[in-house]
mmCIF file of C-alpha atoms in Angstrom:
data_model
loop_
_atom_site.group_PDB
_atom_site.id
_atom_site.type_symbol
_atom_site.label_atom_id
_atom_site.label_comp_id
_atom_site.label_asym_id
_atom_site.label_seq_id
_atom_site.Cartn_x
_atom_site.Cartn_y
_atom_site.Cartn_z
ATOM 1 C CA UNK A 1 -41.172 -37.726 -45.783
ATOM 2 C CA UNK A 2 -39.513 -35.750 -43.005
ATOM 3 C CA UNK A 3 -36.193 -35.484 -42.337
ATOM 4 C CA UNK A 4 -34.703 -35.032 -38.238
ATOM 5 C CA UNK A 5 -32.159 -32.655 -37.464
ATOM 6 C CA UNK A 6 -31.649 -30.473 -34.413
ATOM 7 C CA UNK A 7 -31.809 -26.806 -34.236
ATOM 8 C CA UNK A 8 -28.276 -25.548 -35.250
ATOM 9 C CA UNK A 9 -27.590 -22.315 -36.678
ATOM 10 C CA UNK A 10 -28.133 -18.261 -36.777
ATOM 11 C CA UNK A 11 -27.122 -17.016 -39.651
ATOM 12 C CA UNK A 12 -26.860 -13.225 -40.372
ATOM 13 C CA UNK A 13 -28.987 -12.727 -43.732
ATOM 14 C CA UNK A 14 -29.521 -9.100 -45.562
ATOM 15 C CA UNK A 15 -31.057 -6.030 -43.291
ATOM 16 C CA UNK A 16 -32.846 -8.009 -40.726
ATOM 17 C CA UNK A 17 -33.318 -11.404 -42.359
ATOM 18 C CA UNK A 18 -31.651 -14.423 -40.540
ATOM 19 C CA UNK A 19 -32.014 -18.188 -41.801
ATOM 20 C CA UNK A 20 -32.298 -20.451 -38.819
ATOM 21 C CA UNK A 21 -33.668 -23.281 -37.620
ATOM 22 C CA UNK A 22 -36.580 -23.848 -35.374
ATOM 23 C CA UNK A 23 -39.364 -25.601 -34.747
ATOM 24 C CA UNK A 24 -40.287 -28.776 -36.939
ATOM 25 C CA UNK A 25 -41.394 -28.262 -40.155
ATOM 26 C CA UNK A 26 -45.060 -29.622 -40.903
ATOM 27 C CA UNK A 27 -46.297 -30.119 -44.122
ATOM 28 C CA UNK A 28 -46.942 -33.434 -44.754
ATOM 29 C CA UNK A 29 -50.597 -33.421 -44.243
ATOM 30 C CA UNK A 30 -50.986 -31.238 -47.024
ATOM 31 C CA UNK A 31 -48.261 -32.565 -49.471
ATOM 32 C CA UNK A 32 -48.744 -35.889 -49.087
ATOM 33 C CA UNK A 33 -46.351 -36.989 -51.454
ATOM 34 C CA UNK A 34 -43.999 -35.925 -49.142
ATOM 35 C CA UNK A 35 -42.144 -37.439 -46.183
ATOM 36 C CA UNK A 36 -40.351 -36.467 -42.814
ATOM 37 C CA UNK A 37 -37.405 -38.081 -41.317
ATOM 38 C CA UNK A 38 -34.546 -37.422 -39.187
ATOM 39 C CA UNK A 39 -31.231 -35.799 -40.620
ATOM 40 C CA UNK A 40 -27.278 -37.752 -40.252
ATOM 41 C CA UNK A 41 -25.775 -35.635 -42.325
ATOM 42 C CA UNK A 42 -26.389 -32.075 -44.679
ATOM 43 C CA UNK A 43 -23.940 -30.791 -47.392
ATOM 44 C CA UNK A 44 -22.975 -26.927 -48.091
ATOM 45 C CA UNK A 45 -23.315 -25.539 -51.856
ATOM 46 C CA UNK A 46 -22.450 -21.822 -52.795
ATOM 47 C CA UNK A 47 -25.666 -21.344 -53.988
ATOM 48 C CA UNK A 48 -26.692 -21.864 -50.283
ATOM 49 C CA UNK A 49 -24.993 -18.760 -49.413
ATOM 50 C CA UNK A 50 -25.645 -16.969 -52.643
ATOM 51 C CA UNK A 51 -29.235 -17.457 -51.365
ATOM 52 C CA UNK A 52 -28.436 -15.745 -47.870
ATOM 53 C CA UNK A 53 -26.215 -12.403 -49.666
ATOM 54 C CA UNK A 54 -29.596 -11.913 -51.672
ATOM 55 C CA UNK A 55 -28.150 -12.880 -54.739
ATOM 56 C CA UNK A 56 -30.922 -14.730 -56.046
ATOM 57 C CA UNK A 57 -33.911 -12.584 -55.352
ATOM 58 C CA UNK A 58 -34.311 -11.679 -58.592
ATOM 59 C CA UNK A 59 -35.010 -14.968 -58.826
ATOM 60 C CA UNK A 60 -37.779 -15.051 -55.408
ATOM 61 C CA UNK A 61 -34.891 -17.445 -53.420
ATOM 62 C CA UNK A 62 -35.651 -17.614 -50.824
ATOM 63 C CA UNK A 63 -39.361 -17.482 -50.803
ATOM 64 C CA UNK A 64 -40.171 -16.208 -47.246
ATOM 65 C CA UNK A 65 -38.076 -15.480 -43.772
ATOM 66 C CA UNK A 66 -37.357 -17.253 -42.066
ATOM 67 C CA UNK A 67 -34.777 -18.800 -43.951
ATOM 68 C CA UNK A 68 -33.529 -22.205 -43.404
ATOM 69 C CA UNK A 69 -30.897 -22.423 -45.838
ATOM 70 C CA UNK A 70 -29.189 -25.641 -47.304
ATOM 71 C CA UNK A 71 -30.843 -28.772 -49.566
ATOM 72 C CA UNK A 72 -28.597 -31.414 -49.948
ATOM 73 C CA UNK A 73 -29.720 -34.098 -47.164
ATOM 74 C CA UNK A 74 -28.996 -37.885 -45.707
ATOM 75 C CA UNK A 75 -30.691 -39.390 -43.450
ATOM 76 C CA UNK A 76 -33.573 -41.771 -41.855
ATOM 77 C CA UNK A 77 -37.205 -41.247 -42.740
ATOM 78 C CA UNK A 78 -39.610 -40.944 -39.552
ATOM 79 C CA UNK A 79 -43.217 -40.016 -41.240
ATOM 80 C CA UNK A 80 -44.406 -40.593 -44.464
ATOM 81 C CA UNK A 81 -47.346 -38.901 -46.657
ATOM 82 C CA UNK A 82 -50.636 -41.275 -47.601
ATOM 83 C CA UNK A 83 -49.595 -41.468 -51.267
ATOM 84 C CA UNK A 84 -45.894 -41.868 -50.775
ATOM 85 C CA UNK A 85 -45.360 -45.352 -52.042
ATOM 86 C CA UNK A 86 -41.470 -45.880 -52.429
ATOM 87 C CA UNK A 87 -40.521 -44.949 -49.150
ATOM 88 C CA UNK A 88 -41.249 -46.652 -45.413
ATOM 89 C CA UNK A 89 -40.510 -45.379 -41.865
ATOM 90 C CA UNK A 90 -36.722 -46.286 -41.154
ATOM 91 C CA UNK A 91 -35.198 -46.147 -44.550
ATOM 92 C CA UNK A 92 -32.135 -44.371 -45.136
ATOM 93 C CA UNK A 93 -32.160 -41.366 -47.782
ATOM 94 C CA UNK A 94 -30.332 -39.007 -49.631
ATOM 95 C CA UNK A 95 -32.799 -36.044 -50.748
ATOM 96 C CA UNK A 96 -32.707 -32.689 -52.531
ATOM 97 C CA UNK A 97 -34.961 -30.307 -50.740
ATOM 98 C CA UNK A 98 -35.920 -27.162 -52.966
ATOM 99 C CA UNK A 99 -34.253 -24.198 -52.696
ATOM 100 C CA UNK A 100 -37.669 -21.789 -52.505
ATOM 101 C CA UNK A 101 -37.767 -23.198 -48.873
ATOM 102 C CA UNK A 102 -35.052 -25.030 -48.001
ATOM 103 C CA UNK A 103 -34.883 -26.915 -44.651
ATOM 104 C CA UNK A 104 -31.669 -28.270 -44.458
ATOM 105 C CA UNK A 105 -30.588 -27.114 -41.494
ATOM 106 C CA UNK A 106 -33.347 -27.675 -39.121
ATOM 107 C CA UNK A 107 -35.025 -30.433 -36.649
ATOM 108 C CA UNK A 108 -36.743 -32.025 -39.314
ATOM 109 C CA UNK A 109 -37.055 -31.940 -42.956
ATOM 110 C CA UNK A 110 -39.900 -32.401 -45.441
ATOM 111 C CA UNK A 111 -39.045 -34.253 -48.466
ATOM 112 C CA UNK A 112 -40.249 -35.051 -51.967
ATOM 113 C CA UNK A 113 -40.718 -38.189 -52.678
ATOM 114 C CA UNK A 114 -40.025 -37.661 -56.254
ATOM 115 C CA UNK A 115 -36.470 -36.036 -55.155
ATOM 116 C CA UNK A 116 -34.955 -38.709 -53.282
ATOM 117 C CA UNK A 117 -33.196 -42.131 -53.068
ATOM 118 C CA UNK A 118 -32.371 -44.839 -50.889
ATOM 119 C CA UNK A 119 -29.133 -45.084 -49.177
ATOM 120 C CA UNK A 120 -27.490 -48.556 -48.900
ATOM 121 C CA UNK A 121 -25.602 -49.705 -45.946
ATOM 122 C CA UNK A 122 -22.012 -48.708 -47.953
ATOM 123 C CA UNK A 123 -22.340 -45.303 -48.433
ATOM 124 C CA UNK A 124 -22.144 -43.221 -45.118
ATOM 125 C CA UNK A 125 -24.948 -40.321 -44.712
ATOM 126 C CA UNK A 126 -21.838 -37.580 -45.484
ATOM 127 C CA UNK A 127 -20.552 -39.215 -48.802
ATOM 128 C CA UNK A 128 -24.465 -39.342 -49.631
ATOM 129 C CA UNK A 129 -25.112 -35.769 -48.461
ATOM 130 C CA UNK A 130 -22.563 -34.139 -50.581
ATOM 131 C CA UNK A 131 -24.126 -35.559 -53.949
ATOM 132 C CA UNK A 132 -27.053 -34.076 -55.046
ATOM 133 C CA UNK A 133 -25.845 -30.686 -56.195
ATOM 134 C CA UNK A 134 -22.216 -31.188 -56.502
ATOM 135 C CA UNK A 135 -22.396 -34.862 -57.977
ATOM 136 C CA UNK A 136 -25.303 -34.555 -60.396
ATOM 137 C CA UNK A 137 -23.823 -30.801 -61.749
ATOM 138 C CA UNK A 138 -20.551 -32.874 -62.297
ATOM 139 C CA UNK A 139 -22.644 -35.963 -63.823
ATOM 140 C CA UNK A 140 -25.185 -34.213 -66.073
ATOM 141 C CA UNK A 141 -22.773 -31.106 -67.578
ATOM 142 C CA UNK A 142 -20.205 -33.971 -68.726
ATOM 143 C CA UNK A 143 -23.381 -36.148 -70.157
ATOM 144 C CA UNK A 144 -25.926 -33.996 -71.271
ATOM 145 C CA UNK A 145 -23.952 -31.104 -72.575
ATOM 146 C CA UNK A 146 -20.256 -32.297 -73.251
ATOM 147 C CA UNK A 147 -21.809 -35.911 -74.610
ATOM 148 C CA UNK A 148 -19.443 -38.021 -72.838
ATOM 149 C CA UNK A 149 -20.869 -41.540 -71.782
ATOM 150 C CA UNK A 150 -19.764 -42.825 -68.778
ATOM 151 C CA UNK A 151 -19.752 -46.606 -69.411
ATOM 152 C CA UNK A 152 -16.771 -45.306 -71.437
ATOM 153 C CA UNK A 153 -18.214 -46.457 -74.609
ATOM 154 C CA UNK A 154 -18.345 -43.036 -76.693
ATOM 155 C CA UNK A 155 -15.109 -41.272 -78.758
ATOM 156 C CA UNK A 156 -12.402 -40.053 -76.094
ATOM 157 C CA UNK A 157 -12.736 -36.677 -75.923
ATOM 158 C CA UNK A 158 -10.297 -34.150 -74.062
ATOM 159 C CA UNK A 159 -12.058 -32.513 -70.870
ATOM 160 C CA UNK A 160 -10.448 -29.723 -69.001
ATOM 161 C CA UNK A 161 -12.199 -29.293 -65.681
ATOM 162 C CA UNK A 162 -11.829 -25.815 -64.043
ATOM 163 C CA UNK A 163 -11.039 -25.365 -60.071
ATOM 164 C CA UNK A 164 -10.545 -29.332 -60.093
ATOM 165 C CA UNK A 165 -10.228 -29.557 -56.468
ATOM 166 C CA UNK A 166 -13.519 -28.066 -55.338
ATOM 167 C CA UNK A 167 -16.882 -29.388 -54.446
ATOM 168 C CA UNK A 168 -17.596 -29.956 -58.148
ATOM 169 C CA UNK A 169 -14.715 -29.993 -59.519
ATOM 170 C CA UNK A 170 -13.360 -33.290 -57.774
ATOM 171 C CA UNK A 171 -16.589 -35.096 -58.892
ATOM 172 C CA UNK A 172 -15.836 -33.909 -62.623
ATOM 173 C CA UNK A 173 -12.717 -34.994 -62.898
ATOM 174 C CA UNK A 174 -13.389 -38.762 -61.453
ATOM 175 C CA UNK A 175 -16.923 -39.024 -63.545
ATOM 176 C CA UNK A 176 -14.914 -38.006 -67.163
ATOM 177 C CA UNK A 177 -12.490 -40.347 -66.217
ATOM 178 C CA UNK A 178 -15.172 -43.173 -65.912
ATOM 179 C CA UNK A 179 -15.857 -41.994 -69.659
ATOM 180 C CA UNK A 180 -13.151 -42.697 -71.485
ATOM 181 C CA UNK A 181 -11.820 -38.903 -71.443
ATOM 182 C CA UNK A 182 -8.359 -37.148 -71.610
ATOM 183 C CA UNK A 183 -8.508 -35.050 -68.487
ATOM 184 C CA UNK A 184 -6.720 -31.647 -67.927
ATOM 185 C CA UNK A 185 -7.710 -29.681 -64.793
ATOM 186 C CA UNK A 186 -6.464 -26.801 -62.712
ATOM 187 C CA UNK A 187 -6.293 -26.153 -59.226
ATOM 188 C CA UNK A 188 -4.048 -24.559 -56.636
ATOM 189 C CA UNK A 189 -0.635 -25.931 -56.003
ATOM 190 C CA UNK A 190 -1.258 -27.112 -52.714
ATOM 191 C CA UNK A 191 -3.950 -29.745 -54.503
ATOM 192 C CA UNK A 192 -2.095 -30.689 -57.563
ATOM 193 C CA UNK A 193 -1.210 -34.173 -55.968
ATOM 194 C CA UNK A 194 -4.577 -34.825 -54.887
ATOM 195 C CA UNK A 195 -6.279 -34.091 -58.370
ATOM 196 C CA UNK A 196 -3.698 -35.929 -60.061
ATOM 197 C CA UNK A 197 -5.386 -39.029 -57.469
ATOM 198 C CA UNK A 198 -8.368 -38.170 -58.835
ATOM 199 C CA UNK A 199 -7.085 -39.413 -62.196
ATOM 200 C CA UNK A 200 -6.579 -36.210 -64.199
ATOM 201 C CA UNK A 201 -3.960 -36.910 -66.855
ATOM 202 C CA UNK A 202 -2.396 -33.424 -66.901
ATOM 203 C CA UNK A 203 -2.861 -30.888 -63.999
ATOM 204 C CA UNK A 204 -2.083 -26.995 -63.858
ATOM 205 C CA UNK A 205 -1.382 -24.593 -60.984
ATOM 206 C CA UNK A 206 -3.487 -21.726 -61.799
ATOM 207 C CA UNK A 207 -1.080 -19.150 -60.640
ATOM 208 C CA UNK A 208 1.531 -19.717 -63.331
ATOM 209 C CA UNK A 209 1.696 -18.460 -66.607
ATOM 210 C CA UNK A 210 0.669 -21.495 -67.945
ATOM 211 C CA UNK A 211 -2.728 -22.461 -65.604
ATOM 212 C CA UNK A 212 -3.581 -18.963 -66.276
ATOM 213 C CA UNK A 213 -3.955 -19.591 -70.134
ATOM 214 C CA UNK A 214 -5.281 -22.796 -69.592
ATOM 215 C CA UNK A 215 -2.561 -24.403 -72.037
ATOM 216 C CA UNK A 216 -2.581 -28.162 -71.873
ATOM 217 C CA UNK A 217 1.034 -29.533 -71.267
ATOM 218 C CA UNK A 218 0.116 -31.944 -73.954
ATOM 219 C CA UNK A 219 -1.091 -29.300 -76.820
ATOM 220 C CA UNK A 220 -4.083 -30.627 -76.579
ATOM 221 C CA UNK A 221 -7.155 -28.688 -77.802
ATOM 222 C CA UNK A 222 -10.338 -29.133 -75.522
ATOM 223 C CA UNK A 223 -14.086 -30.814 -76.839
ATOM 224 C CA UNK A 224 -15.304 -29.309 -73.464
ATOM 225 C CA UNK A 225 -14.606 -27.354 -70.234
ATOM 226 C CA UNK A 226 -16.470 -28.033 -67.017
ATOM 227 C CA UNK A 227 -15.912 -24.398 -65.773
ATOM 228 C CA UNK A 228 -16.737 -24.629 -62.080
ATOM 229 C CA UNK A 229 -14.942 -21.124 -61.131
ATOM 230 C CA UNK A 230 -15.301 -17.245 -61.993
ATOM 231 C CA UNK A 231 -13.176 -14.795 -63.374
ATOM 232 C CA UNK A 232 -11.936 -16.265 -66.846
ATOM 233 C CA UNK A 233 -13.114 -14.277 -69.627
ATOM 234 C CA UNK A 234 -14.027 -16.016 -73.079
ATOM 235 C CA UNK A 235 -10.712 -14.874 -74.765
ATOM 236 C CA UNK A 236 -8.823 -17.232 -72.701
ATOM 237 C CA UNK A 237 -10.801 -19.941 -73.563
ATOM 238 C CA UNK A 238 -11.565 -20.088 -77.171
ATOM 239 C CA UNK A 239 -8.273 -20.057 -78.314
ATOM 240 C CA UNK A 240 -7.871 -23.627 -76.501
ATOM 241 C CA UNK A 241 -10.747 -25.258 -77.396
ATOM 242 C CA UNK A 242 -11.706 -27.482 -80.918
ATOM 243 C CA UNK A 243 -13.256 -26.216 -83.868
ATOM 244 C CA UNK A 244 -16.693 -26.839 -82.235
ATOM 245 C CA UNK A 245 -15.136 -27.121 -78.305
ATOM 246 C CA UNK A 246 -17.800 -26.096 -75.493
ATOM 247 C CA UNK A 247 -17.090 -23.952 -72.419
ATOM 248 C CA UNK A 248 -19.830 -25.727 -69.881
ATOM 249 C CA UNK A 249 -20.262 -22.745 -67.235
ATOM 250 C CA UNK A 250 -21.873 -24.053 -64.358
ATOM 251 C CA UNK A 251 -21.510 -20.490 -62.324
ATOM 252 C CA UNK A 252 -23.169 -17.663 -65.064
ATOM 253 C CA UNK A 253 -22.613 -14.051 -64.839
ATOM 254 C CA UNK A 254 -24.289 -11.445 -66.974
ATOM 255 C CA UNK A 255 -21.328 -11.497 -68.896
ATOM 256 C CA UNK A 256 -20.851 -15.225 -69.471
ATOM 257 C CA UNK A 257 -24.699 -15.079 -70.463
ATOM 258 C CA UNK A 258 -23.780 -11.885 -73.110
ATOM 259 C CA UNK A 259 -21.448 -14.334 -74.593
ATOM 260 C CA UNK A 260 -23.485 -17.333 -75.160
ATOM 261 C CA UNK A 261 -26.109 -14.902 -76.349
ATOM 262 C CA UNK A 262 -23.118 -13.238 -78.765
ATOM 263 C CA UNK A 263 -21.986 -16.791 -79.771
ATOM 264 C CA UNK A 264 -25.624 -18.247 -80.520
ATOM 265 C CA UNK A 265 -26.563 -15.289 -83.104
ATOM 266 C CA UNK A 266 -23.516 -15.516 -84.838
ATOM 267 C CA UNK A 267 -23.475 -19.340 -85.483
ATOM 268 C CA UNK A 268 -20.179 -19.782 -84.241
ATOM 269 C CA UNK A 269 -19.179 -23.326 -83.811
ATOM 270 C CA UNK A 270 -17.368 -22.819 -80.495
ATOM 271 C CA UNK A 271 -20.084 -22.299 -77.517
ATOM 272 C CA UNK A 272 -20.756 -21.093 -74.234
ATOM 273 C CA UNK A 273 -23.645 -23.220 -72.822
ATOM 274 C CA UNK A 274 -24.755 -21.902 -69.344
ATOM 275 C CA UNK A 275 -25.753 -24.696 -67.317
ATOM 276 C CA UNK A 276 -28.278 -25.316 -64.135
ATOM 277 C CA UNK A 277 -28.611 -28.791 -62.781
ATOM 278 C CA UNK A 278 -32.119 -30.318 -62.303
ATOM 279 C CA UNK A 279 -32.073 -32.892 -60.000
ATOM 280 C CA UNK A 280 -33.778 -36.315 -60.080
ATOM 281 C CA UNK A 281 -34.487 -39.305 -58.321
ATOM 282 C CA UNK A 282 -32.509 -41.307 -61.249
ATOM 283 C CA UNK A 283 -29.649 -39.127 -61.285
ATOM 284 C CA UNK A 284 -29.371 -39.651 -56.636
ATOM 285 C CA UNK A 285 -29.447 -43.337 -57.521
ATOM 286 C CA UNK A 286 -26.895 -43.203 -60.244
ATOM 287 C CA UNK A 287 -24.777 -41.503 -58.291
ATOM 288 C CA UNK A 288 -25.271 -43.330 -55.145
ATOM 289 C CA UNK A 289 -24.365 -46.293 -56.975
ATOM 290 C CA UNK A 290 -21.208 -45.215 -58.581
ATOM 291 C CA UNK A 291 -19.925 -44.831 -54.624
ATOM 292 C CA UNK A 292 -21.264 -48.274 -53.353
ATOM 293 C CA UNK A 293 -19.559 -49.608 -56.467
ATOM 294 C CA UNK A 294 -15.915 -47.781 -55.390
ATOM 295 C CA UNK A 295 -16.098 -46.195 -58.960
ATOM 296 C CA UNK A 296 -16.168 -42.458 -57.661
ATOM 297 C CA UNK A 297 -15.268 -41.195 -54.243
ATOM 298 C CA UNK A 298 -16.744 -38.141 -52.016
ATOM 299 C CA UNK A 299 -13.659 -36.485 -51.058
ATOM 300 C CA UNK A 300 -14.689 -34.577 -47.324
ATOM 301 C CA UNK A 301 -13.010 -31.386 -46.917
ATOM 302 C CA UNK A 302 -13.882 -30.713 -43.424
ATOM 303 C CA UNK A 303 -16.842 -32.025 -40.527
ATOM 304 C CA UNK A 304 -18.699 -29.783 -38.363
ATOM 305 C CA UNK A 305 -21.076 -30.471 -35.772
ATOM 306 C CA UNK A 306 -24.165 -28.731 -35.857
ATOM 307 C CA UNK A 307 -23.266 -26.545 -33.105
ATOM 308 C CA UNK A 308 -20.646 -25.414 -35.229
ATOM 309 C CA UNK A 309 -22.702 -25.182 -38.605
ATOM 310 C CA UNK A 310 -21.651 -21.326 -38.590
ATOM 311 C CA UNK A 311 -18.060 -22.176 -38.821
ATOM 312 C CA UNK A 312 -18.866 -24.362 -42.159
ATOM 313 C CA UNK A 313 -20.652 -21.922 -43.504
ATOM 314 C CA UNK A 314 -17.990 -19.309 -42.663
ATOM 315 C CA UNK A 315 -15.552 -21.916 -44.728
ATOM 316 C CA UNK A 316 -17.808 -22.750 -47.859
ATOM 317 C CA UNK A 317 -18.127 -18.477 -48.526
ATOM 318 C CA UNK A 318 -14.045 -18.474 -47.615
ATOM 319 C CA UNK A 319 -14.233 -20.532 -51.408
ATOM 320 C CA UNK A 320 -10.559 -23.013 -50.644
ATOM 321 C CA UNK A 321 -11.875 -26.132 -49.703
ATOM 322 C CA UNK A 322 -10.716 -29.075 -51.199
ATOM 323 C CA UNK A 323 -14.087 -31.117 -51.774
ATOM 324 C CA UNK A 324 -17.034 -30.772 -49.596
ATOM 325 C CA UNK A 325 -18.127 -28.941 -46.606
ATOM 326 C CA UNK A 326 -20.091 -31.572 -44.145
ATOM 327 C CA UNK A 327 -22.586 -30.661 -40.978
ATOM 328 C CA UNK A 328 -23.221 -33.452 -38.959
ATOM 329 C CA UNK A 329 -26.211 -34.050 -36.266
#
């Protein structure tokens, strides 16, 4: 399936490596599971960037240079593989392109059939593009790891949600409330209002005394944190969490991964649980439908036309924006 976008960025990688976006990309005769089609909208995650410093060659991202960096797509499909079956010429999409190649920012994009959805008429191609990542991190930390069900039907439990304002963060905060959670969050105190829209029941500036030691105004003890920021060591946490309360921490360092080693060996009841999304087509369409159905938003920090993708990108490394970053063809 490919994916059309137009040619929109140079971006400075390490020592002589740029990610940019050129000709169209043409793979579908050999993966022909796979389908091209034209790009509305694309999303920017950190880990796009993270990708670009050379943070994750350890891990082989990216694959080759060129680069074309960014995943998170909408858009229409224009070209479709001989064994794609779910997907026709002129249907509307959000996708997840893999992060070994990317293609986000490009003409067109190749996509895997298997890693994307259909797009109704309600949701516009920048709500849909800032899902995949963002949304399904949100969704699947909350469900898979924290056990809250979001048809509200499980045992409230109390949910404090890190950097509450952010890409991830803002999706957190609505999905636990869908799930019959007590919500405390943090953010800035220019955002406190707007995460209190959200529906967080308590909400602390992170600058005071208080946000800093994560207190809830309530005294309540935490079953989980969605920890969607850097910089708070484990001490601050444990002391606020339930006998067996989980710090969810969806951005790892070496040290965060020394403590859920630490924690695992010695049995204790209280965890750090490092956490990497995987997406899936079930988990697009979930969360496509929770925004046709009104029941969670995709709060839109800031447009940019493709001409001006370098500007977003300048924004989503500058780390303040309130929701998500959004390049439009």
């Amino acid at each position: 399936m490919i994916i059309n976008m137009n040619v929109v960025v140079d971006i400075p990688l390490r020592e002589g490596h740029q990610a940019y976006a050129s000709s169209p990309v043409r793979f579908l005769r050999r993966r022909c599971r796979r389908f091209e089609g034209t790009s509305e909208a694309t999303s920017i995650n950190p880990v796009d960037w993270k990708i670009q410093k050379g943070i994750l060659r350890p891990l082989f991202l990216p694959r080759k240079f060129p680069h074309i960096p960014c995943t998170d797509v909408a858009g229409e499909v224009v070209e479709v593989g001989p064994q794609v079956k779910d997907f026709k010429v002129g249907d509307k999409v959000i996708a997840k392109l893999g992060h070994d190649y990317g293609g986000g920012l490009a003409e067109y994009a190749v996509a895997s059939e298997s890693l994307t959805a259909i797009r109704p008429a309600e949701v516009s191609a920048a709500e849909a593009a800032a899902l995949p990542i963002a949304g399904l991190t949100a969704r699947d930390a909350l469900t898979e790891i924290a056990g809250v069900k979001l048809d509200g039907s499980g045992q409230q439990k109390n949910i404090l949600v890190t950097a509450a304002s952010g890409g991830v963060g803002h999706y957190a905060v609505q999905l636990a409330k869908l799930g019959n959670t007590h919500v405390t969050a943090t953010c800035g105190a220019r955002n406190i209002e707007f995460v209190k829209g959200l529906g967080a029941d308590e909400v602390l500036d992170y600058k005071t005394p208080e946000g800093a030691a994560l207190k809830s105004p309530s005294g309540k003890k935490y079953d989980a944190v969605i920890h969607c920021t850097t910089g708070i060591p484990w001490s601050t946490f444990s002391p606020n969490l339930t006998e067996s309360g989980k710090v969810i921490d969806l951005t790892p360092s070496a040290s965060s991964l020394w403590t859920f080693a630490v924690k695992k060996i010695t049995f204790s009841k209280k965890q750090l649980v490092p956490f990497f999304v995987t997406i899936k087509r079930e988990g697009l369409e979930h969360m496509v439908q929770l925004v046709k159905d009104g029941k969670i938003k995709t709060v839109i920090d800031s447009r940019f036309p493709l001409s001006k993708a370098e500007d977003a990108w300048a924004k989503s490394i500058d780390g303040h924006a309130t929701g998500k970053i959004i390049v439009e063809t």
